Coordinates of C-alpha atoms in Angstrom, one line a residue:
X1 CA -27.4 6.1 56.7
X2 CA -26.5 2.5 56.6
X3 CA -30.1 1.5 55.9
X4 CA -30.1 4.1 53.0
X5 CA -27.0 2.7 51.5
X6 CA -28.2 -0.9 51.8
X7 CA -31.4 -0.1 49.9
X8 CA -29.9 2.3 47.4
X9 CA -26.7 0.3 46.5
X10 CA -28.5 -2.5 44.6
X11 CA -30.5 0.0 42.7
X12 CA -27.6 2.1 41.5
X13 CA -25.6 -1.2 40.9
X14 CA -28.3 -2.2 38.2
X15 CA -29.0 1.3 37.1
X16 CA -29.3 1.6 33.1
X17 CA -28.0 5.2 33.5
X18 CA -24.6 4.0 35.1
X19 CA -24.4 0.8 33.2
X20 CA -24.8 2.6 29.9
X21 CA -21.9 5.0 31.1
X22 CA -19.9 1.9 31.9
X23 CA -20.5 0.5 28.4
X24 CA -19.3 3.8 27.0
X25 CA -16.2 3.7 29.0
X26 CA -15.6 0.2 27.9
X27 CA -16.1 1.0 24.2
X28 CA -13.6 3.9 24.5
X29 CA -11.1 1.6 26.2
X30 CA -11.5 -1.3 23.7
X31 CA -11.2 0.9 20.8
X32 CA -8.2 2.8 22.2
X33 CA -6.3 -0.3 23.0
X34 CA -6.9 -1.8 19.6
X35 CA -5.7 1.4 18.0
X36 CA -3.0 2.2 20.6
X37 CA -1.5 -1.3 20.3
X38 CA -1.5 -1.4 16.5
X39 CA 0.1 2.1 16.4
X40 CA 2.4 0.9 19.2
X41 CA 3.6 -2.1 17.0
X42 CA 4.4 0.4 14.3
X43 CA 6.3 2.8 16.7
X44 CA 8.1 -0.3 18.2
X45 CA 9.3 -1.4 14.7
X46 CA 10.4 2.2 14.1
X47 CA 12.4 2.1 17.3
X48 CA 14.1 -1.2 16.2
X49 CA 14.7 0.0 12.7
X50 CA 18.3 0.5 11.4
X51 CA 18.0 4.1 10.0
X52 CA 18.7 6.7 12.8
X53 CA 16.0 9.2 11.4
X54 CA 13.3 6.6 11.8
X55 CA 14.5 5.6 15.2
X56 CA 14.6 9.2 16.3
X57 CA 11.1 10.1 15.1
X58 CA 9.8 7.1 17.2
X59 CA 11.8 8.1 20.1
X60 CA 10.6 11.8 20.1
X61 CA 6.9 10.4 19.8
X62 CA 7.3 8.1 22.8
X63 CA 9.1 11.0 24.9
X64 CA 6.3 13.5 24.0
X65 CA 3.3 11.3 24.8
X66 CA 4.8 9.7 28.0
X67 CA 5.9 13.1 29.4
X68 CA 2.8 15.1 29.1
X69 CA -0.5 14.7 31.1
X70 CA -3.0 12.8 29.3
X71 CA -5.7 15.3 30.3
X72 CA -3.8 18.0 28.5
X73 CA -3.5 15.7 25.4
X74 CA -7.3 15.3 25.2
X75 CA -7.9 19.0 25.7
X76 CA -5.3 19.8 23.0
X77 CA -6.9 17.5 20.6
X78 CA -10.3 18.6 21.4
X79 CA -9.5 22.1 20.7
X80 CA -6.8 21.9 17.9
X81 CA -8.3 19.3 15.6
X82 CA -11.3 21.5 14.6
X83 CA -8.9 24.2 13.6
X84 CA -7.0 21.8 11.4
X85 CA -10.2 20.9 9.6
X86 CA -10.7 17.5 11.5
X87 CA -14.1 17.3 13.2
X88 CA -14.6 14.5 15.7
X89 CA -17.3 14.3 18.5
X90 CA -16.3 13.9 22.0
X91 CA -16.4 10.0 21.9
X92 CA -14.1 9.7 18.9
X93 CA -11.8 12.5 20.2
X94 CA -11.3 10.4 23.4
X95 CA -10.5 7.3 21.4
X96 CA -7.8 9.0 19.3
X97 CA -6.4 10.6 22.3
X98 CA -6.2 7.5 24.5
X99 CA -5.0 5.5 21.4
X100 CA -2.1 8.0 20.8
X101 CA -1.2 7.9 24.6
X102 CA -1.4 4.1 24.6
X103 CA 0.8 3.6 21.6
X104 CA 3.7 5.3 23.3
X105 CA 3.5 2.9 26.3
X106 CA 2.7 -0.1 24.4
X107 CA 5.5 0.4 21.9
X108 CA 7.9 -0.1 24.7
X109 CA 6.3 -3.2 26.0
X110 CA 6.3 -4.5 22.4
X111 CA 9.9 -3.5 21.8
X112 CA 10.8 -5.4 24.9
X113 CA 8.9 -8.5 24.1
X114 CA 10.4 -8.6 20.7
X115 CA 13.8 -8.3 22.0
X116 CA 13.2 -11.1 24.5
X117 CA 12.7 -13.5 21.5
X118 CA 15.9 -15.4 20.6
X119 CA 17.2 -14.0 17.2
X120 CA 18.1 -17.6 16.0
X121 CA 14.3 -18.0 15.7
X122 CA 14.4 -15.2 13.1
X123 CA 17.5 -16.8 11.4
X124 CA 15.5 -20.0 11.1
X125 CA 12.5 -18.3 9.6
X126 CA 14.6 -16.5 7.1
X127 CA 16.2 -19.8 6.0
X128 CA 12.8 -21.0 5.3
X129 CA 12.1 -18.1 2.9
X130 CA 9.6 -16.4 5.4
X131 CA 9.2 -12.6 5.0
X132 CA 9.9 -10.3 7.7
X133 CA 6.1 -9.4 8.1
X134 CA 5.3 -13.2 8.1
X135 CA 8.1 -13.8 10.6
X136 CA 6.8 -11.1 12.8
X137 CA 3.2 -12.3 12.9
X138 CA 3.9 -16.0 13.0
X139 CA 7.0 -16.4 14.9
X140 CA 8.1 -13.4 16.9
X141 CA 5.0 -11.9 18.3
X142 CA 3.4 -15.3 19.5
X143 CA 6.4 -15.8 21.5
X144 CA 6.9 -12.3 22.6
X145 CA 3.4 -12.3 23.9
X146 CA 4.3 -14.1 27.2
X147 CA 6.4 -10.8 27.9
X148 CA 4.1 -8.3 26.5
X149 CA 0.7 -9.6 27.6
X150 CA 0.9 -8.6 31.3
X151 CA 1.8 -5.1 30.6
X152 CA -0.8 -4.8 27.9
X153 CA -3.5 -5.9 30.2
X154 CA -2.3 -3.6 33.1
X155 CA -2.6 -0.7 30.6
X156 CA -6.0 -2.0 29.5
X157 CA -7.3 -2.0 33.1
X158 CA -5.7 1.6 33.8
X159 CA -7.3 2.8 30.6
X160 CA -10.9 1.6 31.7
X161 CA -10.4 3.6 34.9
X162 CA -8.7 6.5 33.2
X163 CA -11.6 7.1 30.8
X164 CA -13.1 9.2 33.6
X165 CA -10.7 12.1 32.7
X166 CA -12.5 12.2 29.2
X167 CA -15.2 14.0 31.0
X168 CA -13.1 17.1 30.5
X169 CA -14.2 16.9 26.8
X170 CA -17.9 16.1 27.7
X171 CA -17.7 12.4 27.3
X172 CA -20.6 11.2 29.3
X173 CA -19.0 8.1 30.9
X174 CA -19.5 6.1 34.1
X175 CA -17.7 8.5 36.5
X176 CA -19.2 11.7 34.9
X177 CA -22.7 10.1 35.2
X178 CA -22.0 9.2 38.8
X179 CA -21.0 12.8 39.5
X180 CA -24.2 13.8 37.8
X181 CA -26.4 11.5 40.2
X182 CA -24.7 12.7 43.3
X183 CA -25.1 16.4 42.4
X184 CA -28.9 15.6 42.2
X185 CA -29.6 13.2 45.1
X186 CA -26.5 13.5 47.2
X187 CA -26.3 9.8 47.8
X188 CA -22.6 10.0 47.8
X189 CA -21.8 6.4 49.1
X190 CA -24.4 4.4 47.2
X191 CA -23.7 5.8 43.9
X192 CA -19.9 5.9 44.0
X193 CA -19.7 2.4 45.6
X194 CA -21.9 1.1 42.8
X195 CA -19.7 2.8 40.2
X196 CA -16.7 1.2 41.8
X197 CA -18.3 -2.2 41.9
X198 CA -19.1 -1.9 38.1
X199 CA -15.5 -0.8 37.4
X200 CA -14.2 -3.7 39.5
X201 CA -16.6 -6.2 37.4
X202 CA -15.3 -4.9 34.1
X203 CA -11.6 -5.1 35.2
X204 CA -12.2 -8.6 36.6
X205 CA -13.4 -9.9 33.3
X206 CA -10.1 -8.5 31.7
X207 CA -8.1 -10.1 34.4
X208 CA -9.8 -13.5 33.7
X209 CA -9.1 -13.2 30.0
X210 CA -5.5 -12.5 30.7
X211 CA -5.4 -15.7 32.9
X212 CA -6.9 -17.7 30.1
X213 CA -4.5 -16.4 27.4
X214 CA -1.5 -16.9 29.6
X215 CA -2.6 -20.5 30.3
X216 CA -2.6 -20.8 26.4
X217 CA 0.9 -19.3 26.1
X218 CA 2.3 -21.5 28.8
X219 CA 4.7 -24.0 27.0
X220 CA 4.3 -26.3 30.0
X221 CA 0.6 -26.7 29.6
X222 CA -0.9 -30.1 28.8
X223 CA -2.2 -30.1 25.2
X224 CA -4.7 -32.3 23.3
X225 CA -3.8 -34.9 20.8
X226 CA -3.7 -32.4 18.1
X227 CA -1.3 -30.2 20.0
X228 CA -3.9 -27.5 21.0
X229 CA -7.1 -27.3 23.0
X230 CA -10.2 -25.5 22.5
X231 CA -8.7 -22.3 24.1
X232 CA -5.7 -22.9 21.9
X233 CA -7.9 -22.9 18.6
X234 CA -9.6 -19.8 19.7
X235 CA -6.1 -18.1 20.2
X236 CA -4.8 -19.3 17.0
X237 CA -7.6 -17.1 15.6
X238 CA -5.7 -14.0 16.9
X239 CA -3.0 -14.9 14.3
X240 CA -4.9 -15.5 11.0
X241 CA -3.6 -18.3 9.0
X242 CA -3.5 -16.5 5.6
X243 CA -0.8 -17.9 3.3
X244 CA 1.6 -15.9 0.9
X245 CA 1.2 -16.0 -2.7
X246 CA 3.2 -18.9 -4.1
X247 CA 6.2 -17.5 -6.0
X248 CA 5.9 -18.3 -9.7
X249 CA 9.5 -19.5 -9.9
X250 CA 9.0 -22.1 -7.1
X251 CA 7.9 -25.5 -8.3
X252 CA 5.5 -27.7 -6.6
X253 CA 6.4 -29.3 -3.3
X254 CA 7.2 -32.8 -3.4
X255 CA 4.7 -34.8 -1.5
X256 CA 4.2 -38.6 -0.7
X257 CA 1.9 -38.8 -3.8
X258 CA 4.6 -37.9 -6.3
X259 CA 7.8 -39.4 -5.1
X260 CA 9.9 -41.9 -7.2
X261 CA 10.4 -44.7 -4.7
X262 CA 14.0 -46.3 -4.5
X263 CA 15.3 -49.6 -3.2
X264 CA 16.9 -47.9 -0.1
X265 CA 14.5 -47.6 2.8
X266 CA 13.6 -44.6 4.9
X267 CA 14.1 -41.0 3.9
X268 CA 15.6 -42.0 0.5
X269 CA 12.1 -42.5 -0.7
X270 CA 11.2 -38.9 0.0
X271 CA 14.4 -37.4 -1.3
X272 CA 14.7 -39.5 -4.5
X273 CA 13.0 -36.6 -6.5
X274 CA 15.5 -34.0 -4.9
X275 CA 18.6 -35.9 -6.3
X276 CA 17.3 -35.8 -9.9
X277 CA 15.4 -32.7 -10.4
X278 CA 18.1 -30.3 -11.4
X279 CA 21.4 -30.8 -13.2
X280 CA 22.9 -34.1 -14.0
X281 CA 25.1 -36.0 -11.5
X282 CA 28.5 -34.5 -10.9
X283 CA 27.8 -31.2 -12.7
X284 CA 28.8 -28.0 -10.9
X285 CA 26.0 -27.2 -8.7
X286 CA 27.3 -24.7 -6.1
X287 CA 30.0 -22.2 -7.0
X288 CA 31.7 -19.8 -4.8
X289 CA 34.1 -17.4 -6.5
X290 CA 36.4 -14.9 -4.8
X291 CA 34.2 -14.6 -1.7
X292 CA 35.1 -12.0 1.1
X293 CA 33.4 -11.2 4.2
X294 CA 34.3 -9.1 7.0
X295 CA 32.7 -7.9 10.3
X296 CA 34.1 -4.4 11.0
X297 CA 37.9 -4.9 10.9
X298 CA 37.7 -8.5 11.4
X299 CA 38.2 -10.5 8.1
X300 CA 36.2 -13.8 8.2
X301 CA 36.6 -15.0 4.6
X302 CA 39.3 -14.2 2.3
X303 CA 39.2 -14.9 -1.6
X304 CA 37.4 -18.1 -1.2
X305 CA 36.8 -20.3 -4.2
X306 CA 34.7 -23.5 -3.7
X307 CA 32.6 -25.7 -6.1
X308 CA 30.3 -28.5 -5.2
X309 CA 29.0 -31.0 -7.8
X310 CA 25.4 -32.1 -8.0
X311 CA 24.8 -35.0 -5.6
X312 CA 28.1 -34.4 -3.9
X313 CA 28.5 -34.5 -0.1
X314 CA 31.3 -32.1 1.0
X315 CA 32.3 -31.8 4.7
X316 CA 33.8 -28.5 5.9
X317 CA 36.1 -28.9 8.8
X318 CA 38.5 -26.5 10.5
X319 CA 38.9 -24.7 13.9
X320 CA 36.3 -22.3 15.4
X321 CA 36.3 -18.9 13.7
X322 CA 37.7 -20.2 10.5
X323 CA 34.6 -19.0 8.6
X324 CA 32.7 -22.2 8.1
X325 CA 29.3 -21.1 9.4
X326 CA 29.6 -17.8 7.9
X327 CA 30.1 -19.4 4.4
X328 CA 26.8 -21.3 5.0
X329 CA 25.0 -18.2 5.6
X330 CA 26.3 -16.4 2.7
X331 CA 25.2 -19.2 0.4
X332 CA 21.7 -18.9 1.8
X333 CA 21.9 -15.1 1.8
X334 CA 21.3 -15.0 5.5
X335 CA 24.2 -12.6 5.3
X336 CA 25.3 -10.3 2.5
X337 CA 28.5 -10.8 0.5
X338 CA 31.2 -8.1 0.8
X339 CA 32.7 -9.2 -2.5
X340 CA 32.6 -12.0 -5.0
X341 CA 29.7 -14.2 -6.1
X342 CA 27.9 -17.3 -5.1
X343 CA 25.5 -19.3 -7.5
X344 CA 23.4 -22.3 -6.7
X345 CA 22.3 -24.2 -9.9
X346 CA 23.6 -21.3 -11.8
X347 CA 21.4 -18.8 -10.2
X348 CA 22.4 -16.0 -7.7
X349 CA 20.5 -16.2 -4.3
X350 CA 19.1 -12.9 -3.5
X351 CA 21.1 -10.9 -6.3
X352 CA 20.5 -9.7 -9.7
X353 CA 23.5 -9.1 -11.9
X354 CA 23.4 -5.7 -13.6
X355 CA 26.3 -5.5 -16.0
X356 CA 29.3 -6.5 -13.8
X357 CA 27.7 -5.5 -10.4
X358 CA 25.5 -7.6 -8.2
X359 CA 22.5 -5.9 -6.9
X360 CA 20.5 -7.1 -3.9
X361 CA 16.8 -8.1 -4.7
X362 CA 14.2 -6.3 -2.8
X363 CA 12.1 -9.4 -2.1
X364 CA 14.8 -11.4 -0.4
X365 CA 12.4 -13.7 1.3
X366 CA 11.0 -14.9 -2.0
X367 CA 14.6 -15.3 -3.5
X368 CA 15.6 -17.6 -0.5
X369 CA 12.3 -19.7 -1.2
X370 CA 13.1 -20.0 -4.9
X371 CA 16.6 -21.0 -4.2
X372 CA 15.3 -24.2 -2.4
X373 CA 18.2 -24.4 0.1
X374 CA 17.6 -26.2 3.3
X375 CA 19.4 -25.4 6.4
X376 CA 19.9 -27.2 9.6
X377 CA 21.5 -25.2 12.6
X378 CA 23.8 -26.2 15.3
X379 CA 21.3 -25.5 18.1
X380 CA 18.2 -26.7 16.1
X381 CA 16.4 -23.3 16.1
X382 CA 12.9 -25.1 16.2
X383 CA 10.0 -22.6 16.8
X384 CA 9.6 -23.1 20.5
X385 CA 5.8 -22.2 20.4
X386 CA 5.0 -24.7 17.7
X387 CA 4.7 -28.5 17.8
X388 CA 7.0 -30.8 15.7
X389 CA 4.2 -31.1 13.0
X390 CA 3.6 -27.4 13.1
X391 CA 7.3 -26.7 12.8
X392 CA 7.4 -28.8 9.6
X393 CA 4.2 -27.6 7.9
X394 CA 4.6 -23.8 8.7
X395 CA 6.8 -22.7 5.8
X396 CA 5.2 -25.1 3.1
X397 CA 1.9 -23.6 4.0
X398 CA 2.7 -19.8 4.5
X399 CA 5.6 -19.6 1.9
X400 CA 4.9 -22.1 -0.8
X401 CA 1.0 -22.0 -0.5
X402 CA 0.7 -25.8 -0.1
X403 CA -2.8 -27.0 1.0
X404 CA -2.8 -27.5 4.8
X405 CA -4.1 -31.1 4.5
X406 CA -1.6 -32.0 2.0
X407 CA 1.4 -30.4 4.0
X408 CA 0.1 -32.2 7.1
X409 CA 0.2 -35.4 5.2
X410 CA 3.8 -34.7 4.1
X411 CA 4.8 -33.7 7.5
X412 CA 3.6 -36.8 9.1
X413 CA 5.4 -39.0 6.6
X414 CA 8.6 -37.1 7.2
X415 CA 8.2 -37.6 10.9
X416 CA 7.8 -41.2 10.3
X417 CA 11.0 -41.3 8.2
X418 CA 13.0 -39.7 11.0
X419 CA 11.4 -42.0 13.6
X420 CA 9.3 -39.3 15.4
X421 CA 5.8 -40.1 14.4
X422 CA 4.7 -40.5 17.9
X423 CA 6.2 -37.2 18.8
X424 CA 4.3 -35.2 16.2
X425 CA 2.2 -33.0 18.7
X426 CA 5.2 -32.5 21.2
X427 CA 6.6 -29.1 21.7
X428 CA 10.3 -28.8 21.2
X429 CA 11.2 -28.6 24.9
X430 CA 9.5 -32.0 25.3
X431 CA 12.0 -33.5 22.8
X432 CA 15.5 -34.6 23.3
X433 CA 18.3 -32.8 21.5
X434 CA 18.6 -35.6 19.0
X435 CA 14.9 -35.5 18.5
X436 CA 14.9 -31.8 17.9
X437 CA 17.6 -32.0 15.3
X438 CA 15.8 -34.7 13.5
X439 CA 12.5 -32.5 13.4
X440 CA 14.8 -29.7 12.2
X441 CA 16.0 -31.8 9.3
X442 CA 12.5 -32.8 8.4
X443 CA 11.5 -29.2 8.5
X444 CA 14.2 -28.4 5.9
X445 CA 13.2 -31.2 3.8
X446 CA 9.6 -30.2 3.7
X447 CA 10.5 -27.2 1.6
X448 CA 11.8 -29.6 -1.2
X449 CA 15.5 -28.4 -1.1
X450 CA 17.8 -28.9 -4.0
X451 CA 20.8 -28.2 -1.6
X452 CA 21.1 -29.0 2.2
X453 CA 23.4 -27.1 4.5
X454 CA 24.3 -28.4 7.9
X455 CA 25.9 -26.1 10.3
X456 CA 27.6 -28.5 13.0
X457 CA 24.4 -30.6 13.4
X458 CA 25.7 -32.7 16.1
X459 CA 28.0 -30.4 18.2
X460 CA 25.2 -29.3 20.6
X461 CA 24.2 -33.0 21.3
X462 CA 25.3 -35.5 23.9
X463 CA 27.6 -38.4 22.4
X464 CA 24.7 -41.0 22.6
X465 CA 22.5 -38.7 20.6
X466 CA 24.9 -38.1 17.7
X467 CA 24.3 -41.3 16.1
X468 CA 20.6 -40.9 15.5
X469 CA 21.3 -37.6 13.7
X470 CA 24.1 -38.8 11.6
X471 CA 22.0 -41.8 10.5
X472 CA 19.5 -39.4 8.9
X473 CA 22.2 -37.6 7.2
X474 CA 23.7 -40.8 5.9
X475 CA 20.3 -41.6 4.4
X476 CA 20.1 -38.2 2.6
X477 CA 23.7 -38.9 1.3
X478 CA 22.6 -42.2 0.0
X479 CA 19.6 -40.8 -1.7
X480 CA 22.0 -38.4 -3.6
X481 CA 21.2 -35.1 -2.0
X482 CA 23.8 -32.4 -2.6
X483 CA 25.0 -31.4 0.9
X484 CA 27.5 -29.1 2.6
X485 CA 28.2 -30.2 6.1
X486 CA 30.1 -28.3 8.8
X487 CA 31.3 -31.0 11.1
X488 CA 33.9 -32.0 13.6
X489 CA 32.9 -35.6 13.3
X490 CA 36.0 -37.2 11.7
X491 CA 34.4 -40.6 11.5
X492 CA 31.3 -39.3 9.9
X493 CA 33.1 -37.3 7.4
X494 CA 35.4 -40.3 6.5
X495 CA 32.3 -42.6 5.9
X496 CA 29.9 -40.1 4.1
X497 CA 31.6 -37.4 2.7
X498 CA 32.8 -37.4 -1.0
X499 CA 35.3 -34.6 -0.3
X500 CA 36.6 -33.0 2.8
X501 CA 37.6 -29.3 2.9
X502 CA 39.8 -27.8 5.6
X503 CA 39.4 -24.1 6.4
X504 CA 41.6 -21.9 8.6
X505 CA 41.5 -18.1 9.0
X506 CA 38.9 -17.7 6.3
X507 CA 40.6 -19.6 3.6
X508 CA 40.7 -23.2 2.2
X509 CA 44.0 -24.6 3.0
X510 CA 43.5 -28.2 2.0
X511 CA 40.9 -30.2 0.3
X512 CA 40.6 -33.8 -1.3
X513 CA 39.0 -37.2 -0.6
X514 CA 38.5 -38.2 3.0
X515 CA 41.4 -40.6 2.8
X516 CA 43.7 -37.9 1.6
X517 CA 42.6 -35.1 4.0
X518 CA 41.8 -37.2 7.1
X519 CA 44.2 -40.1 6.6
X520 CA 47.3 -38.3 5.2
X521 CA 46.9 -34.4 5.3
X522 CA 49.6 -32.4 3.7
X523 CA 49.2 -29.2 5.7
X524 CA 50.7 -28.9 9.2
X525 CA 47.7 -27.0 10.4
X526 CA 45.4 -29.8 9.3
X527 CA 47.7 -32.3 10.9
X528 CA 47.6 -30.4 14.3
X529 CA 43.8 -30.1 14.1
X530 CA 43.4 -33.9 13.6
X531 CA 46.0 -34.7 16.2
X532 CA 48.3 -36.0 13.8
X533 CA 51.2 -33.6 14.2
X534 CA 53.7 -36.1 15.5
X535 CA 53.1 -38.5 12.7
X536 CA 55.3 -38.4 9.6
X537 CA 53.6 -37.3 6.3
X538 CA 52.8 -40.4 4.3
X539 CA 51.8 -42.6 7.2

């Protein structure tokens, strides 16, 4: 028997009959995984949707497909589809059946992967005018793949093996063909060991592909001078670089070729165009009128009124929880108003006024892009899977439709201005906190903002790193950029701000020049915050 096995095994291992069956199983598996993963992505998004009926439908689908045997699902489809006027052959019935089953499992994997991505990444993408679909495709899924990939590969391997149950609907795949051979020649060991070896070879290829992709996804992997290697370029093909149509209301992005140079060095050369492109200096540019915002029963902002002139630098100060960061997010429509109105350069951001009512615009991403509001966050919020230069050029290319070469030239110039030209191809985790924040500022500037919002840009930094970020903000102030800066840096506010506003419990309780508010505050709450409670007023 051993001699017979030794002579027959190589024959069946290379048998065209068995190999064609393996190819058929692989075709079913590949098509089913593609269809199942795509459908699973839709189901995962439904599971994460806000409307309860949508979530309920997705839950019932997952419950039904995971709770019933796959063999019964195939038989049901094979018998019921013709009665519904849908006629598939055995091959396509198997593809549909496996796809529907896979969608239930992959949707949970995708949902978990999406949940593993820090939501600050979404906030950063929204602030750059990226749509939900673009954010999902370019920001969330590439990062979530580290969590999703092992489960999807396991499902792929299981599906290759599970195609054997498709024989119940007369699919002539590898296992079915092996049984046919054994029924004819009774060479049980040789045939089935050869079939097992073929299965093992196919699944091994899938495992190697998983290893290569995981190496590409590894943020600690060594990269080439352009930030990616050959494998990286291949993987980027999985996330096509299509750009969104440039919104008609958005003007051309400012590039090094169309900048008006000033006497001031550094960033001022780049930002000179920003300071003069809209209203004249000292004209009302940002206006917040009777702004209210609550989270449940907790009132965050109460009847807040605020105006900022073009080219003015306003420092927002106050204790934690006073509503400063919420106000910035309302200005950029990262959150919706409860009441009141906010205009930037005379325009509503994400709203249309119909009569006396403000109606949210359906295309909120375009509205944010049109507003040209740059935002820099406390914790940087750089896209962790992208290098410094990729972080900067992503939104100009995808949102504004800028030519990639032009965007890259502009991005490199911005990195040079913030002193990071030698770090262009470093991933964020390779940069210090101060370097990450300077990249975040450059990323915001790449969108040609007419207003810059800084949400405590130095609070997450070590003291020795604060100065390098504040230096960049000083350059913007000298260039005439209109800025609203949430900060606890008293010295910076004193030196750079034109006006200081002190907030407490959702309201402005004191405002004036830095000398007035920081040197001689009138309100007791301001004095306590600044540590001046024991100093008499007027000193």
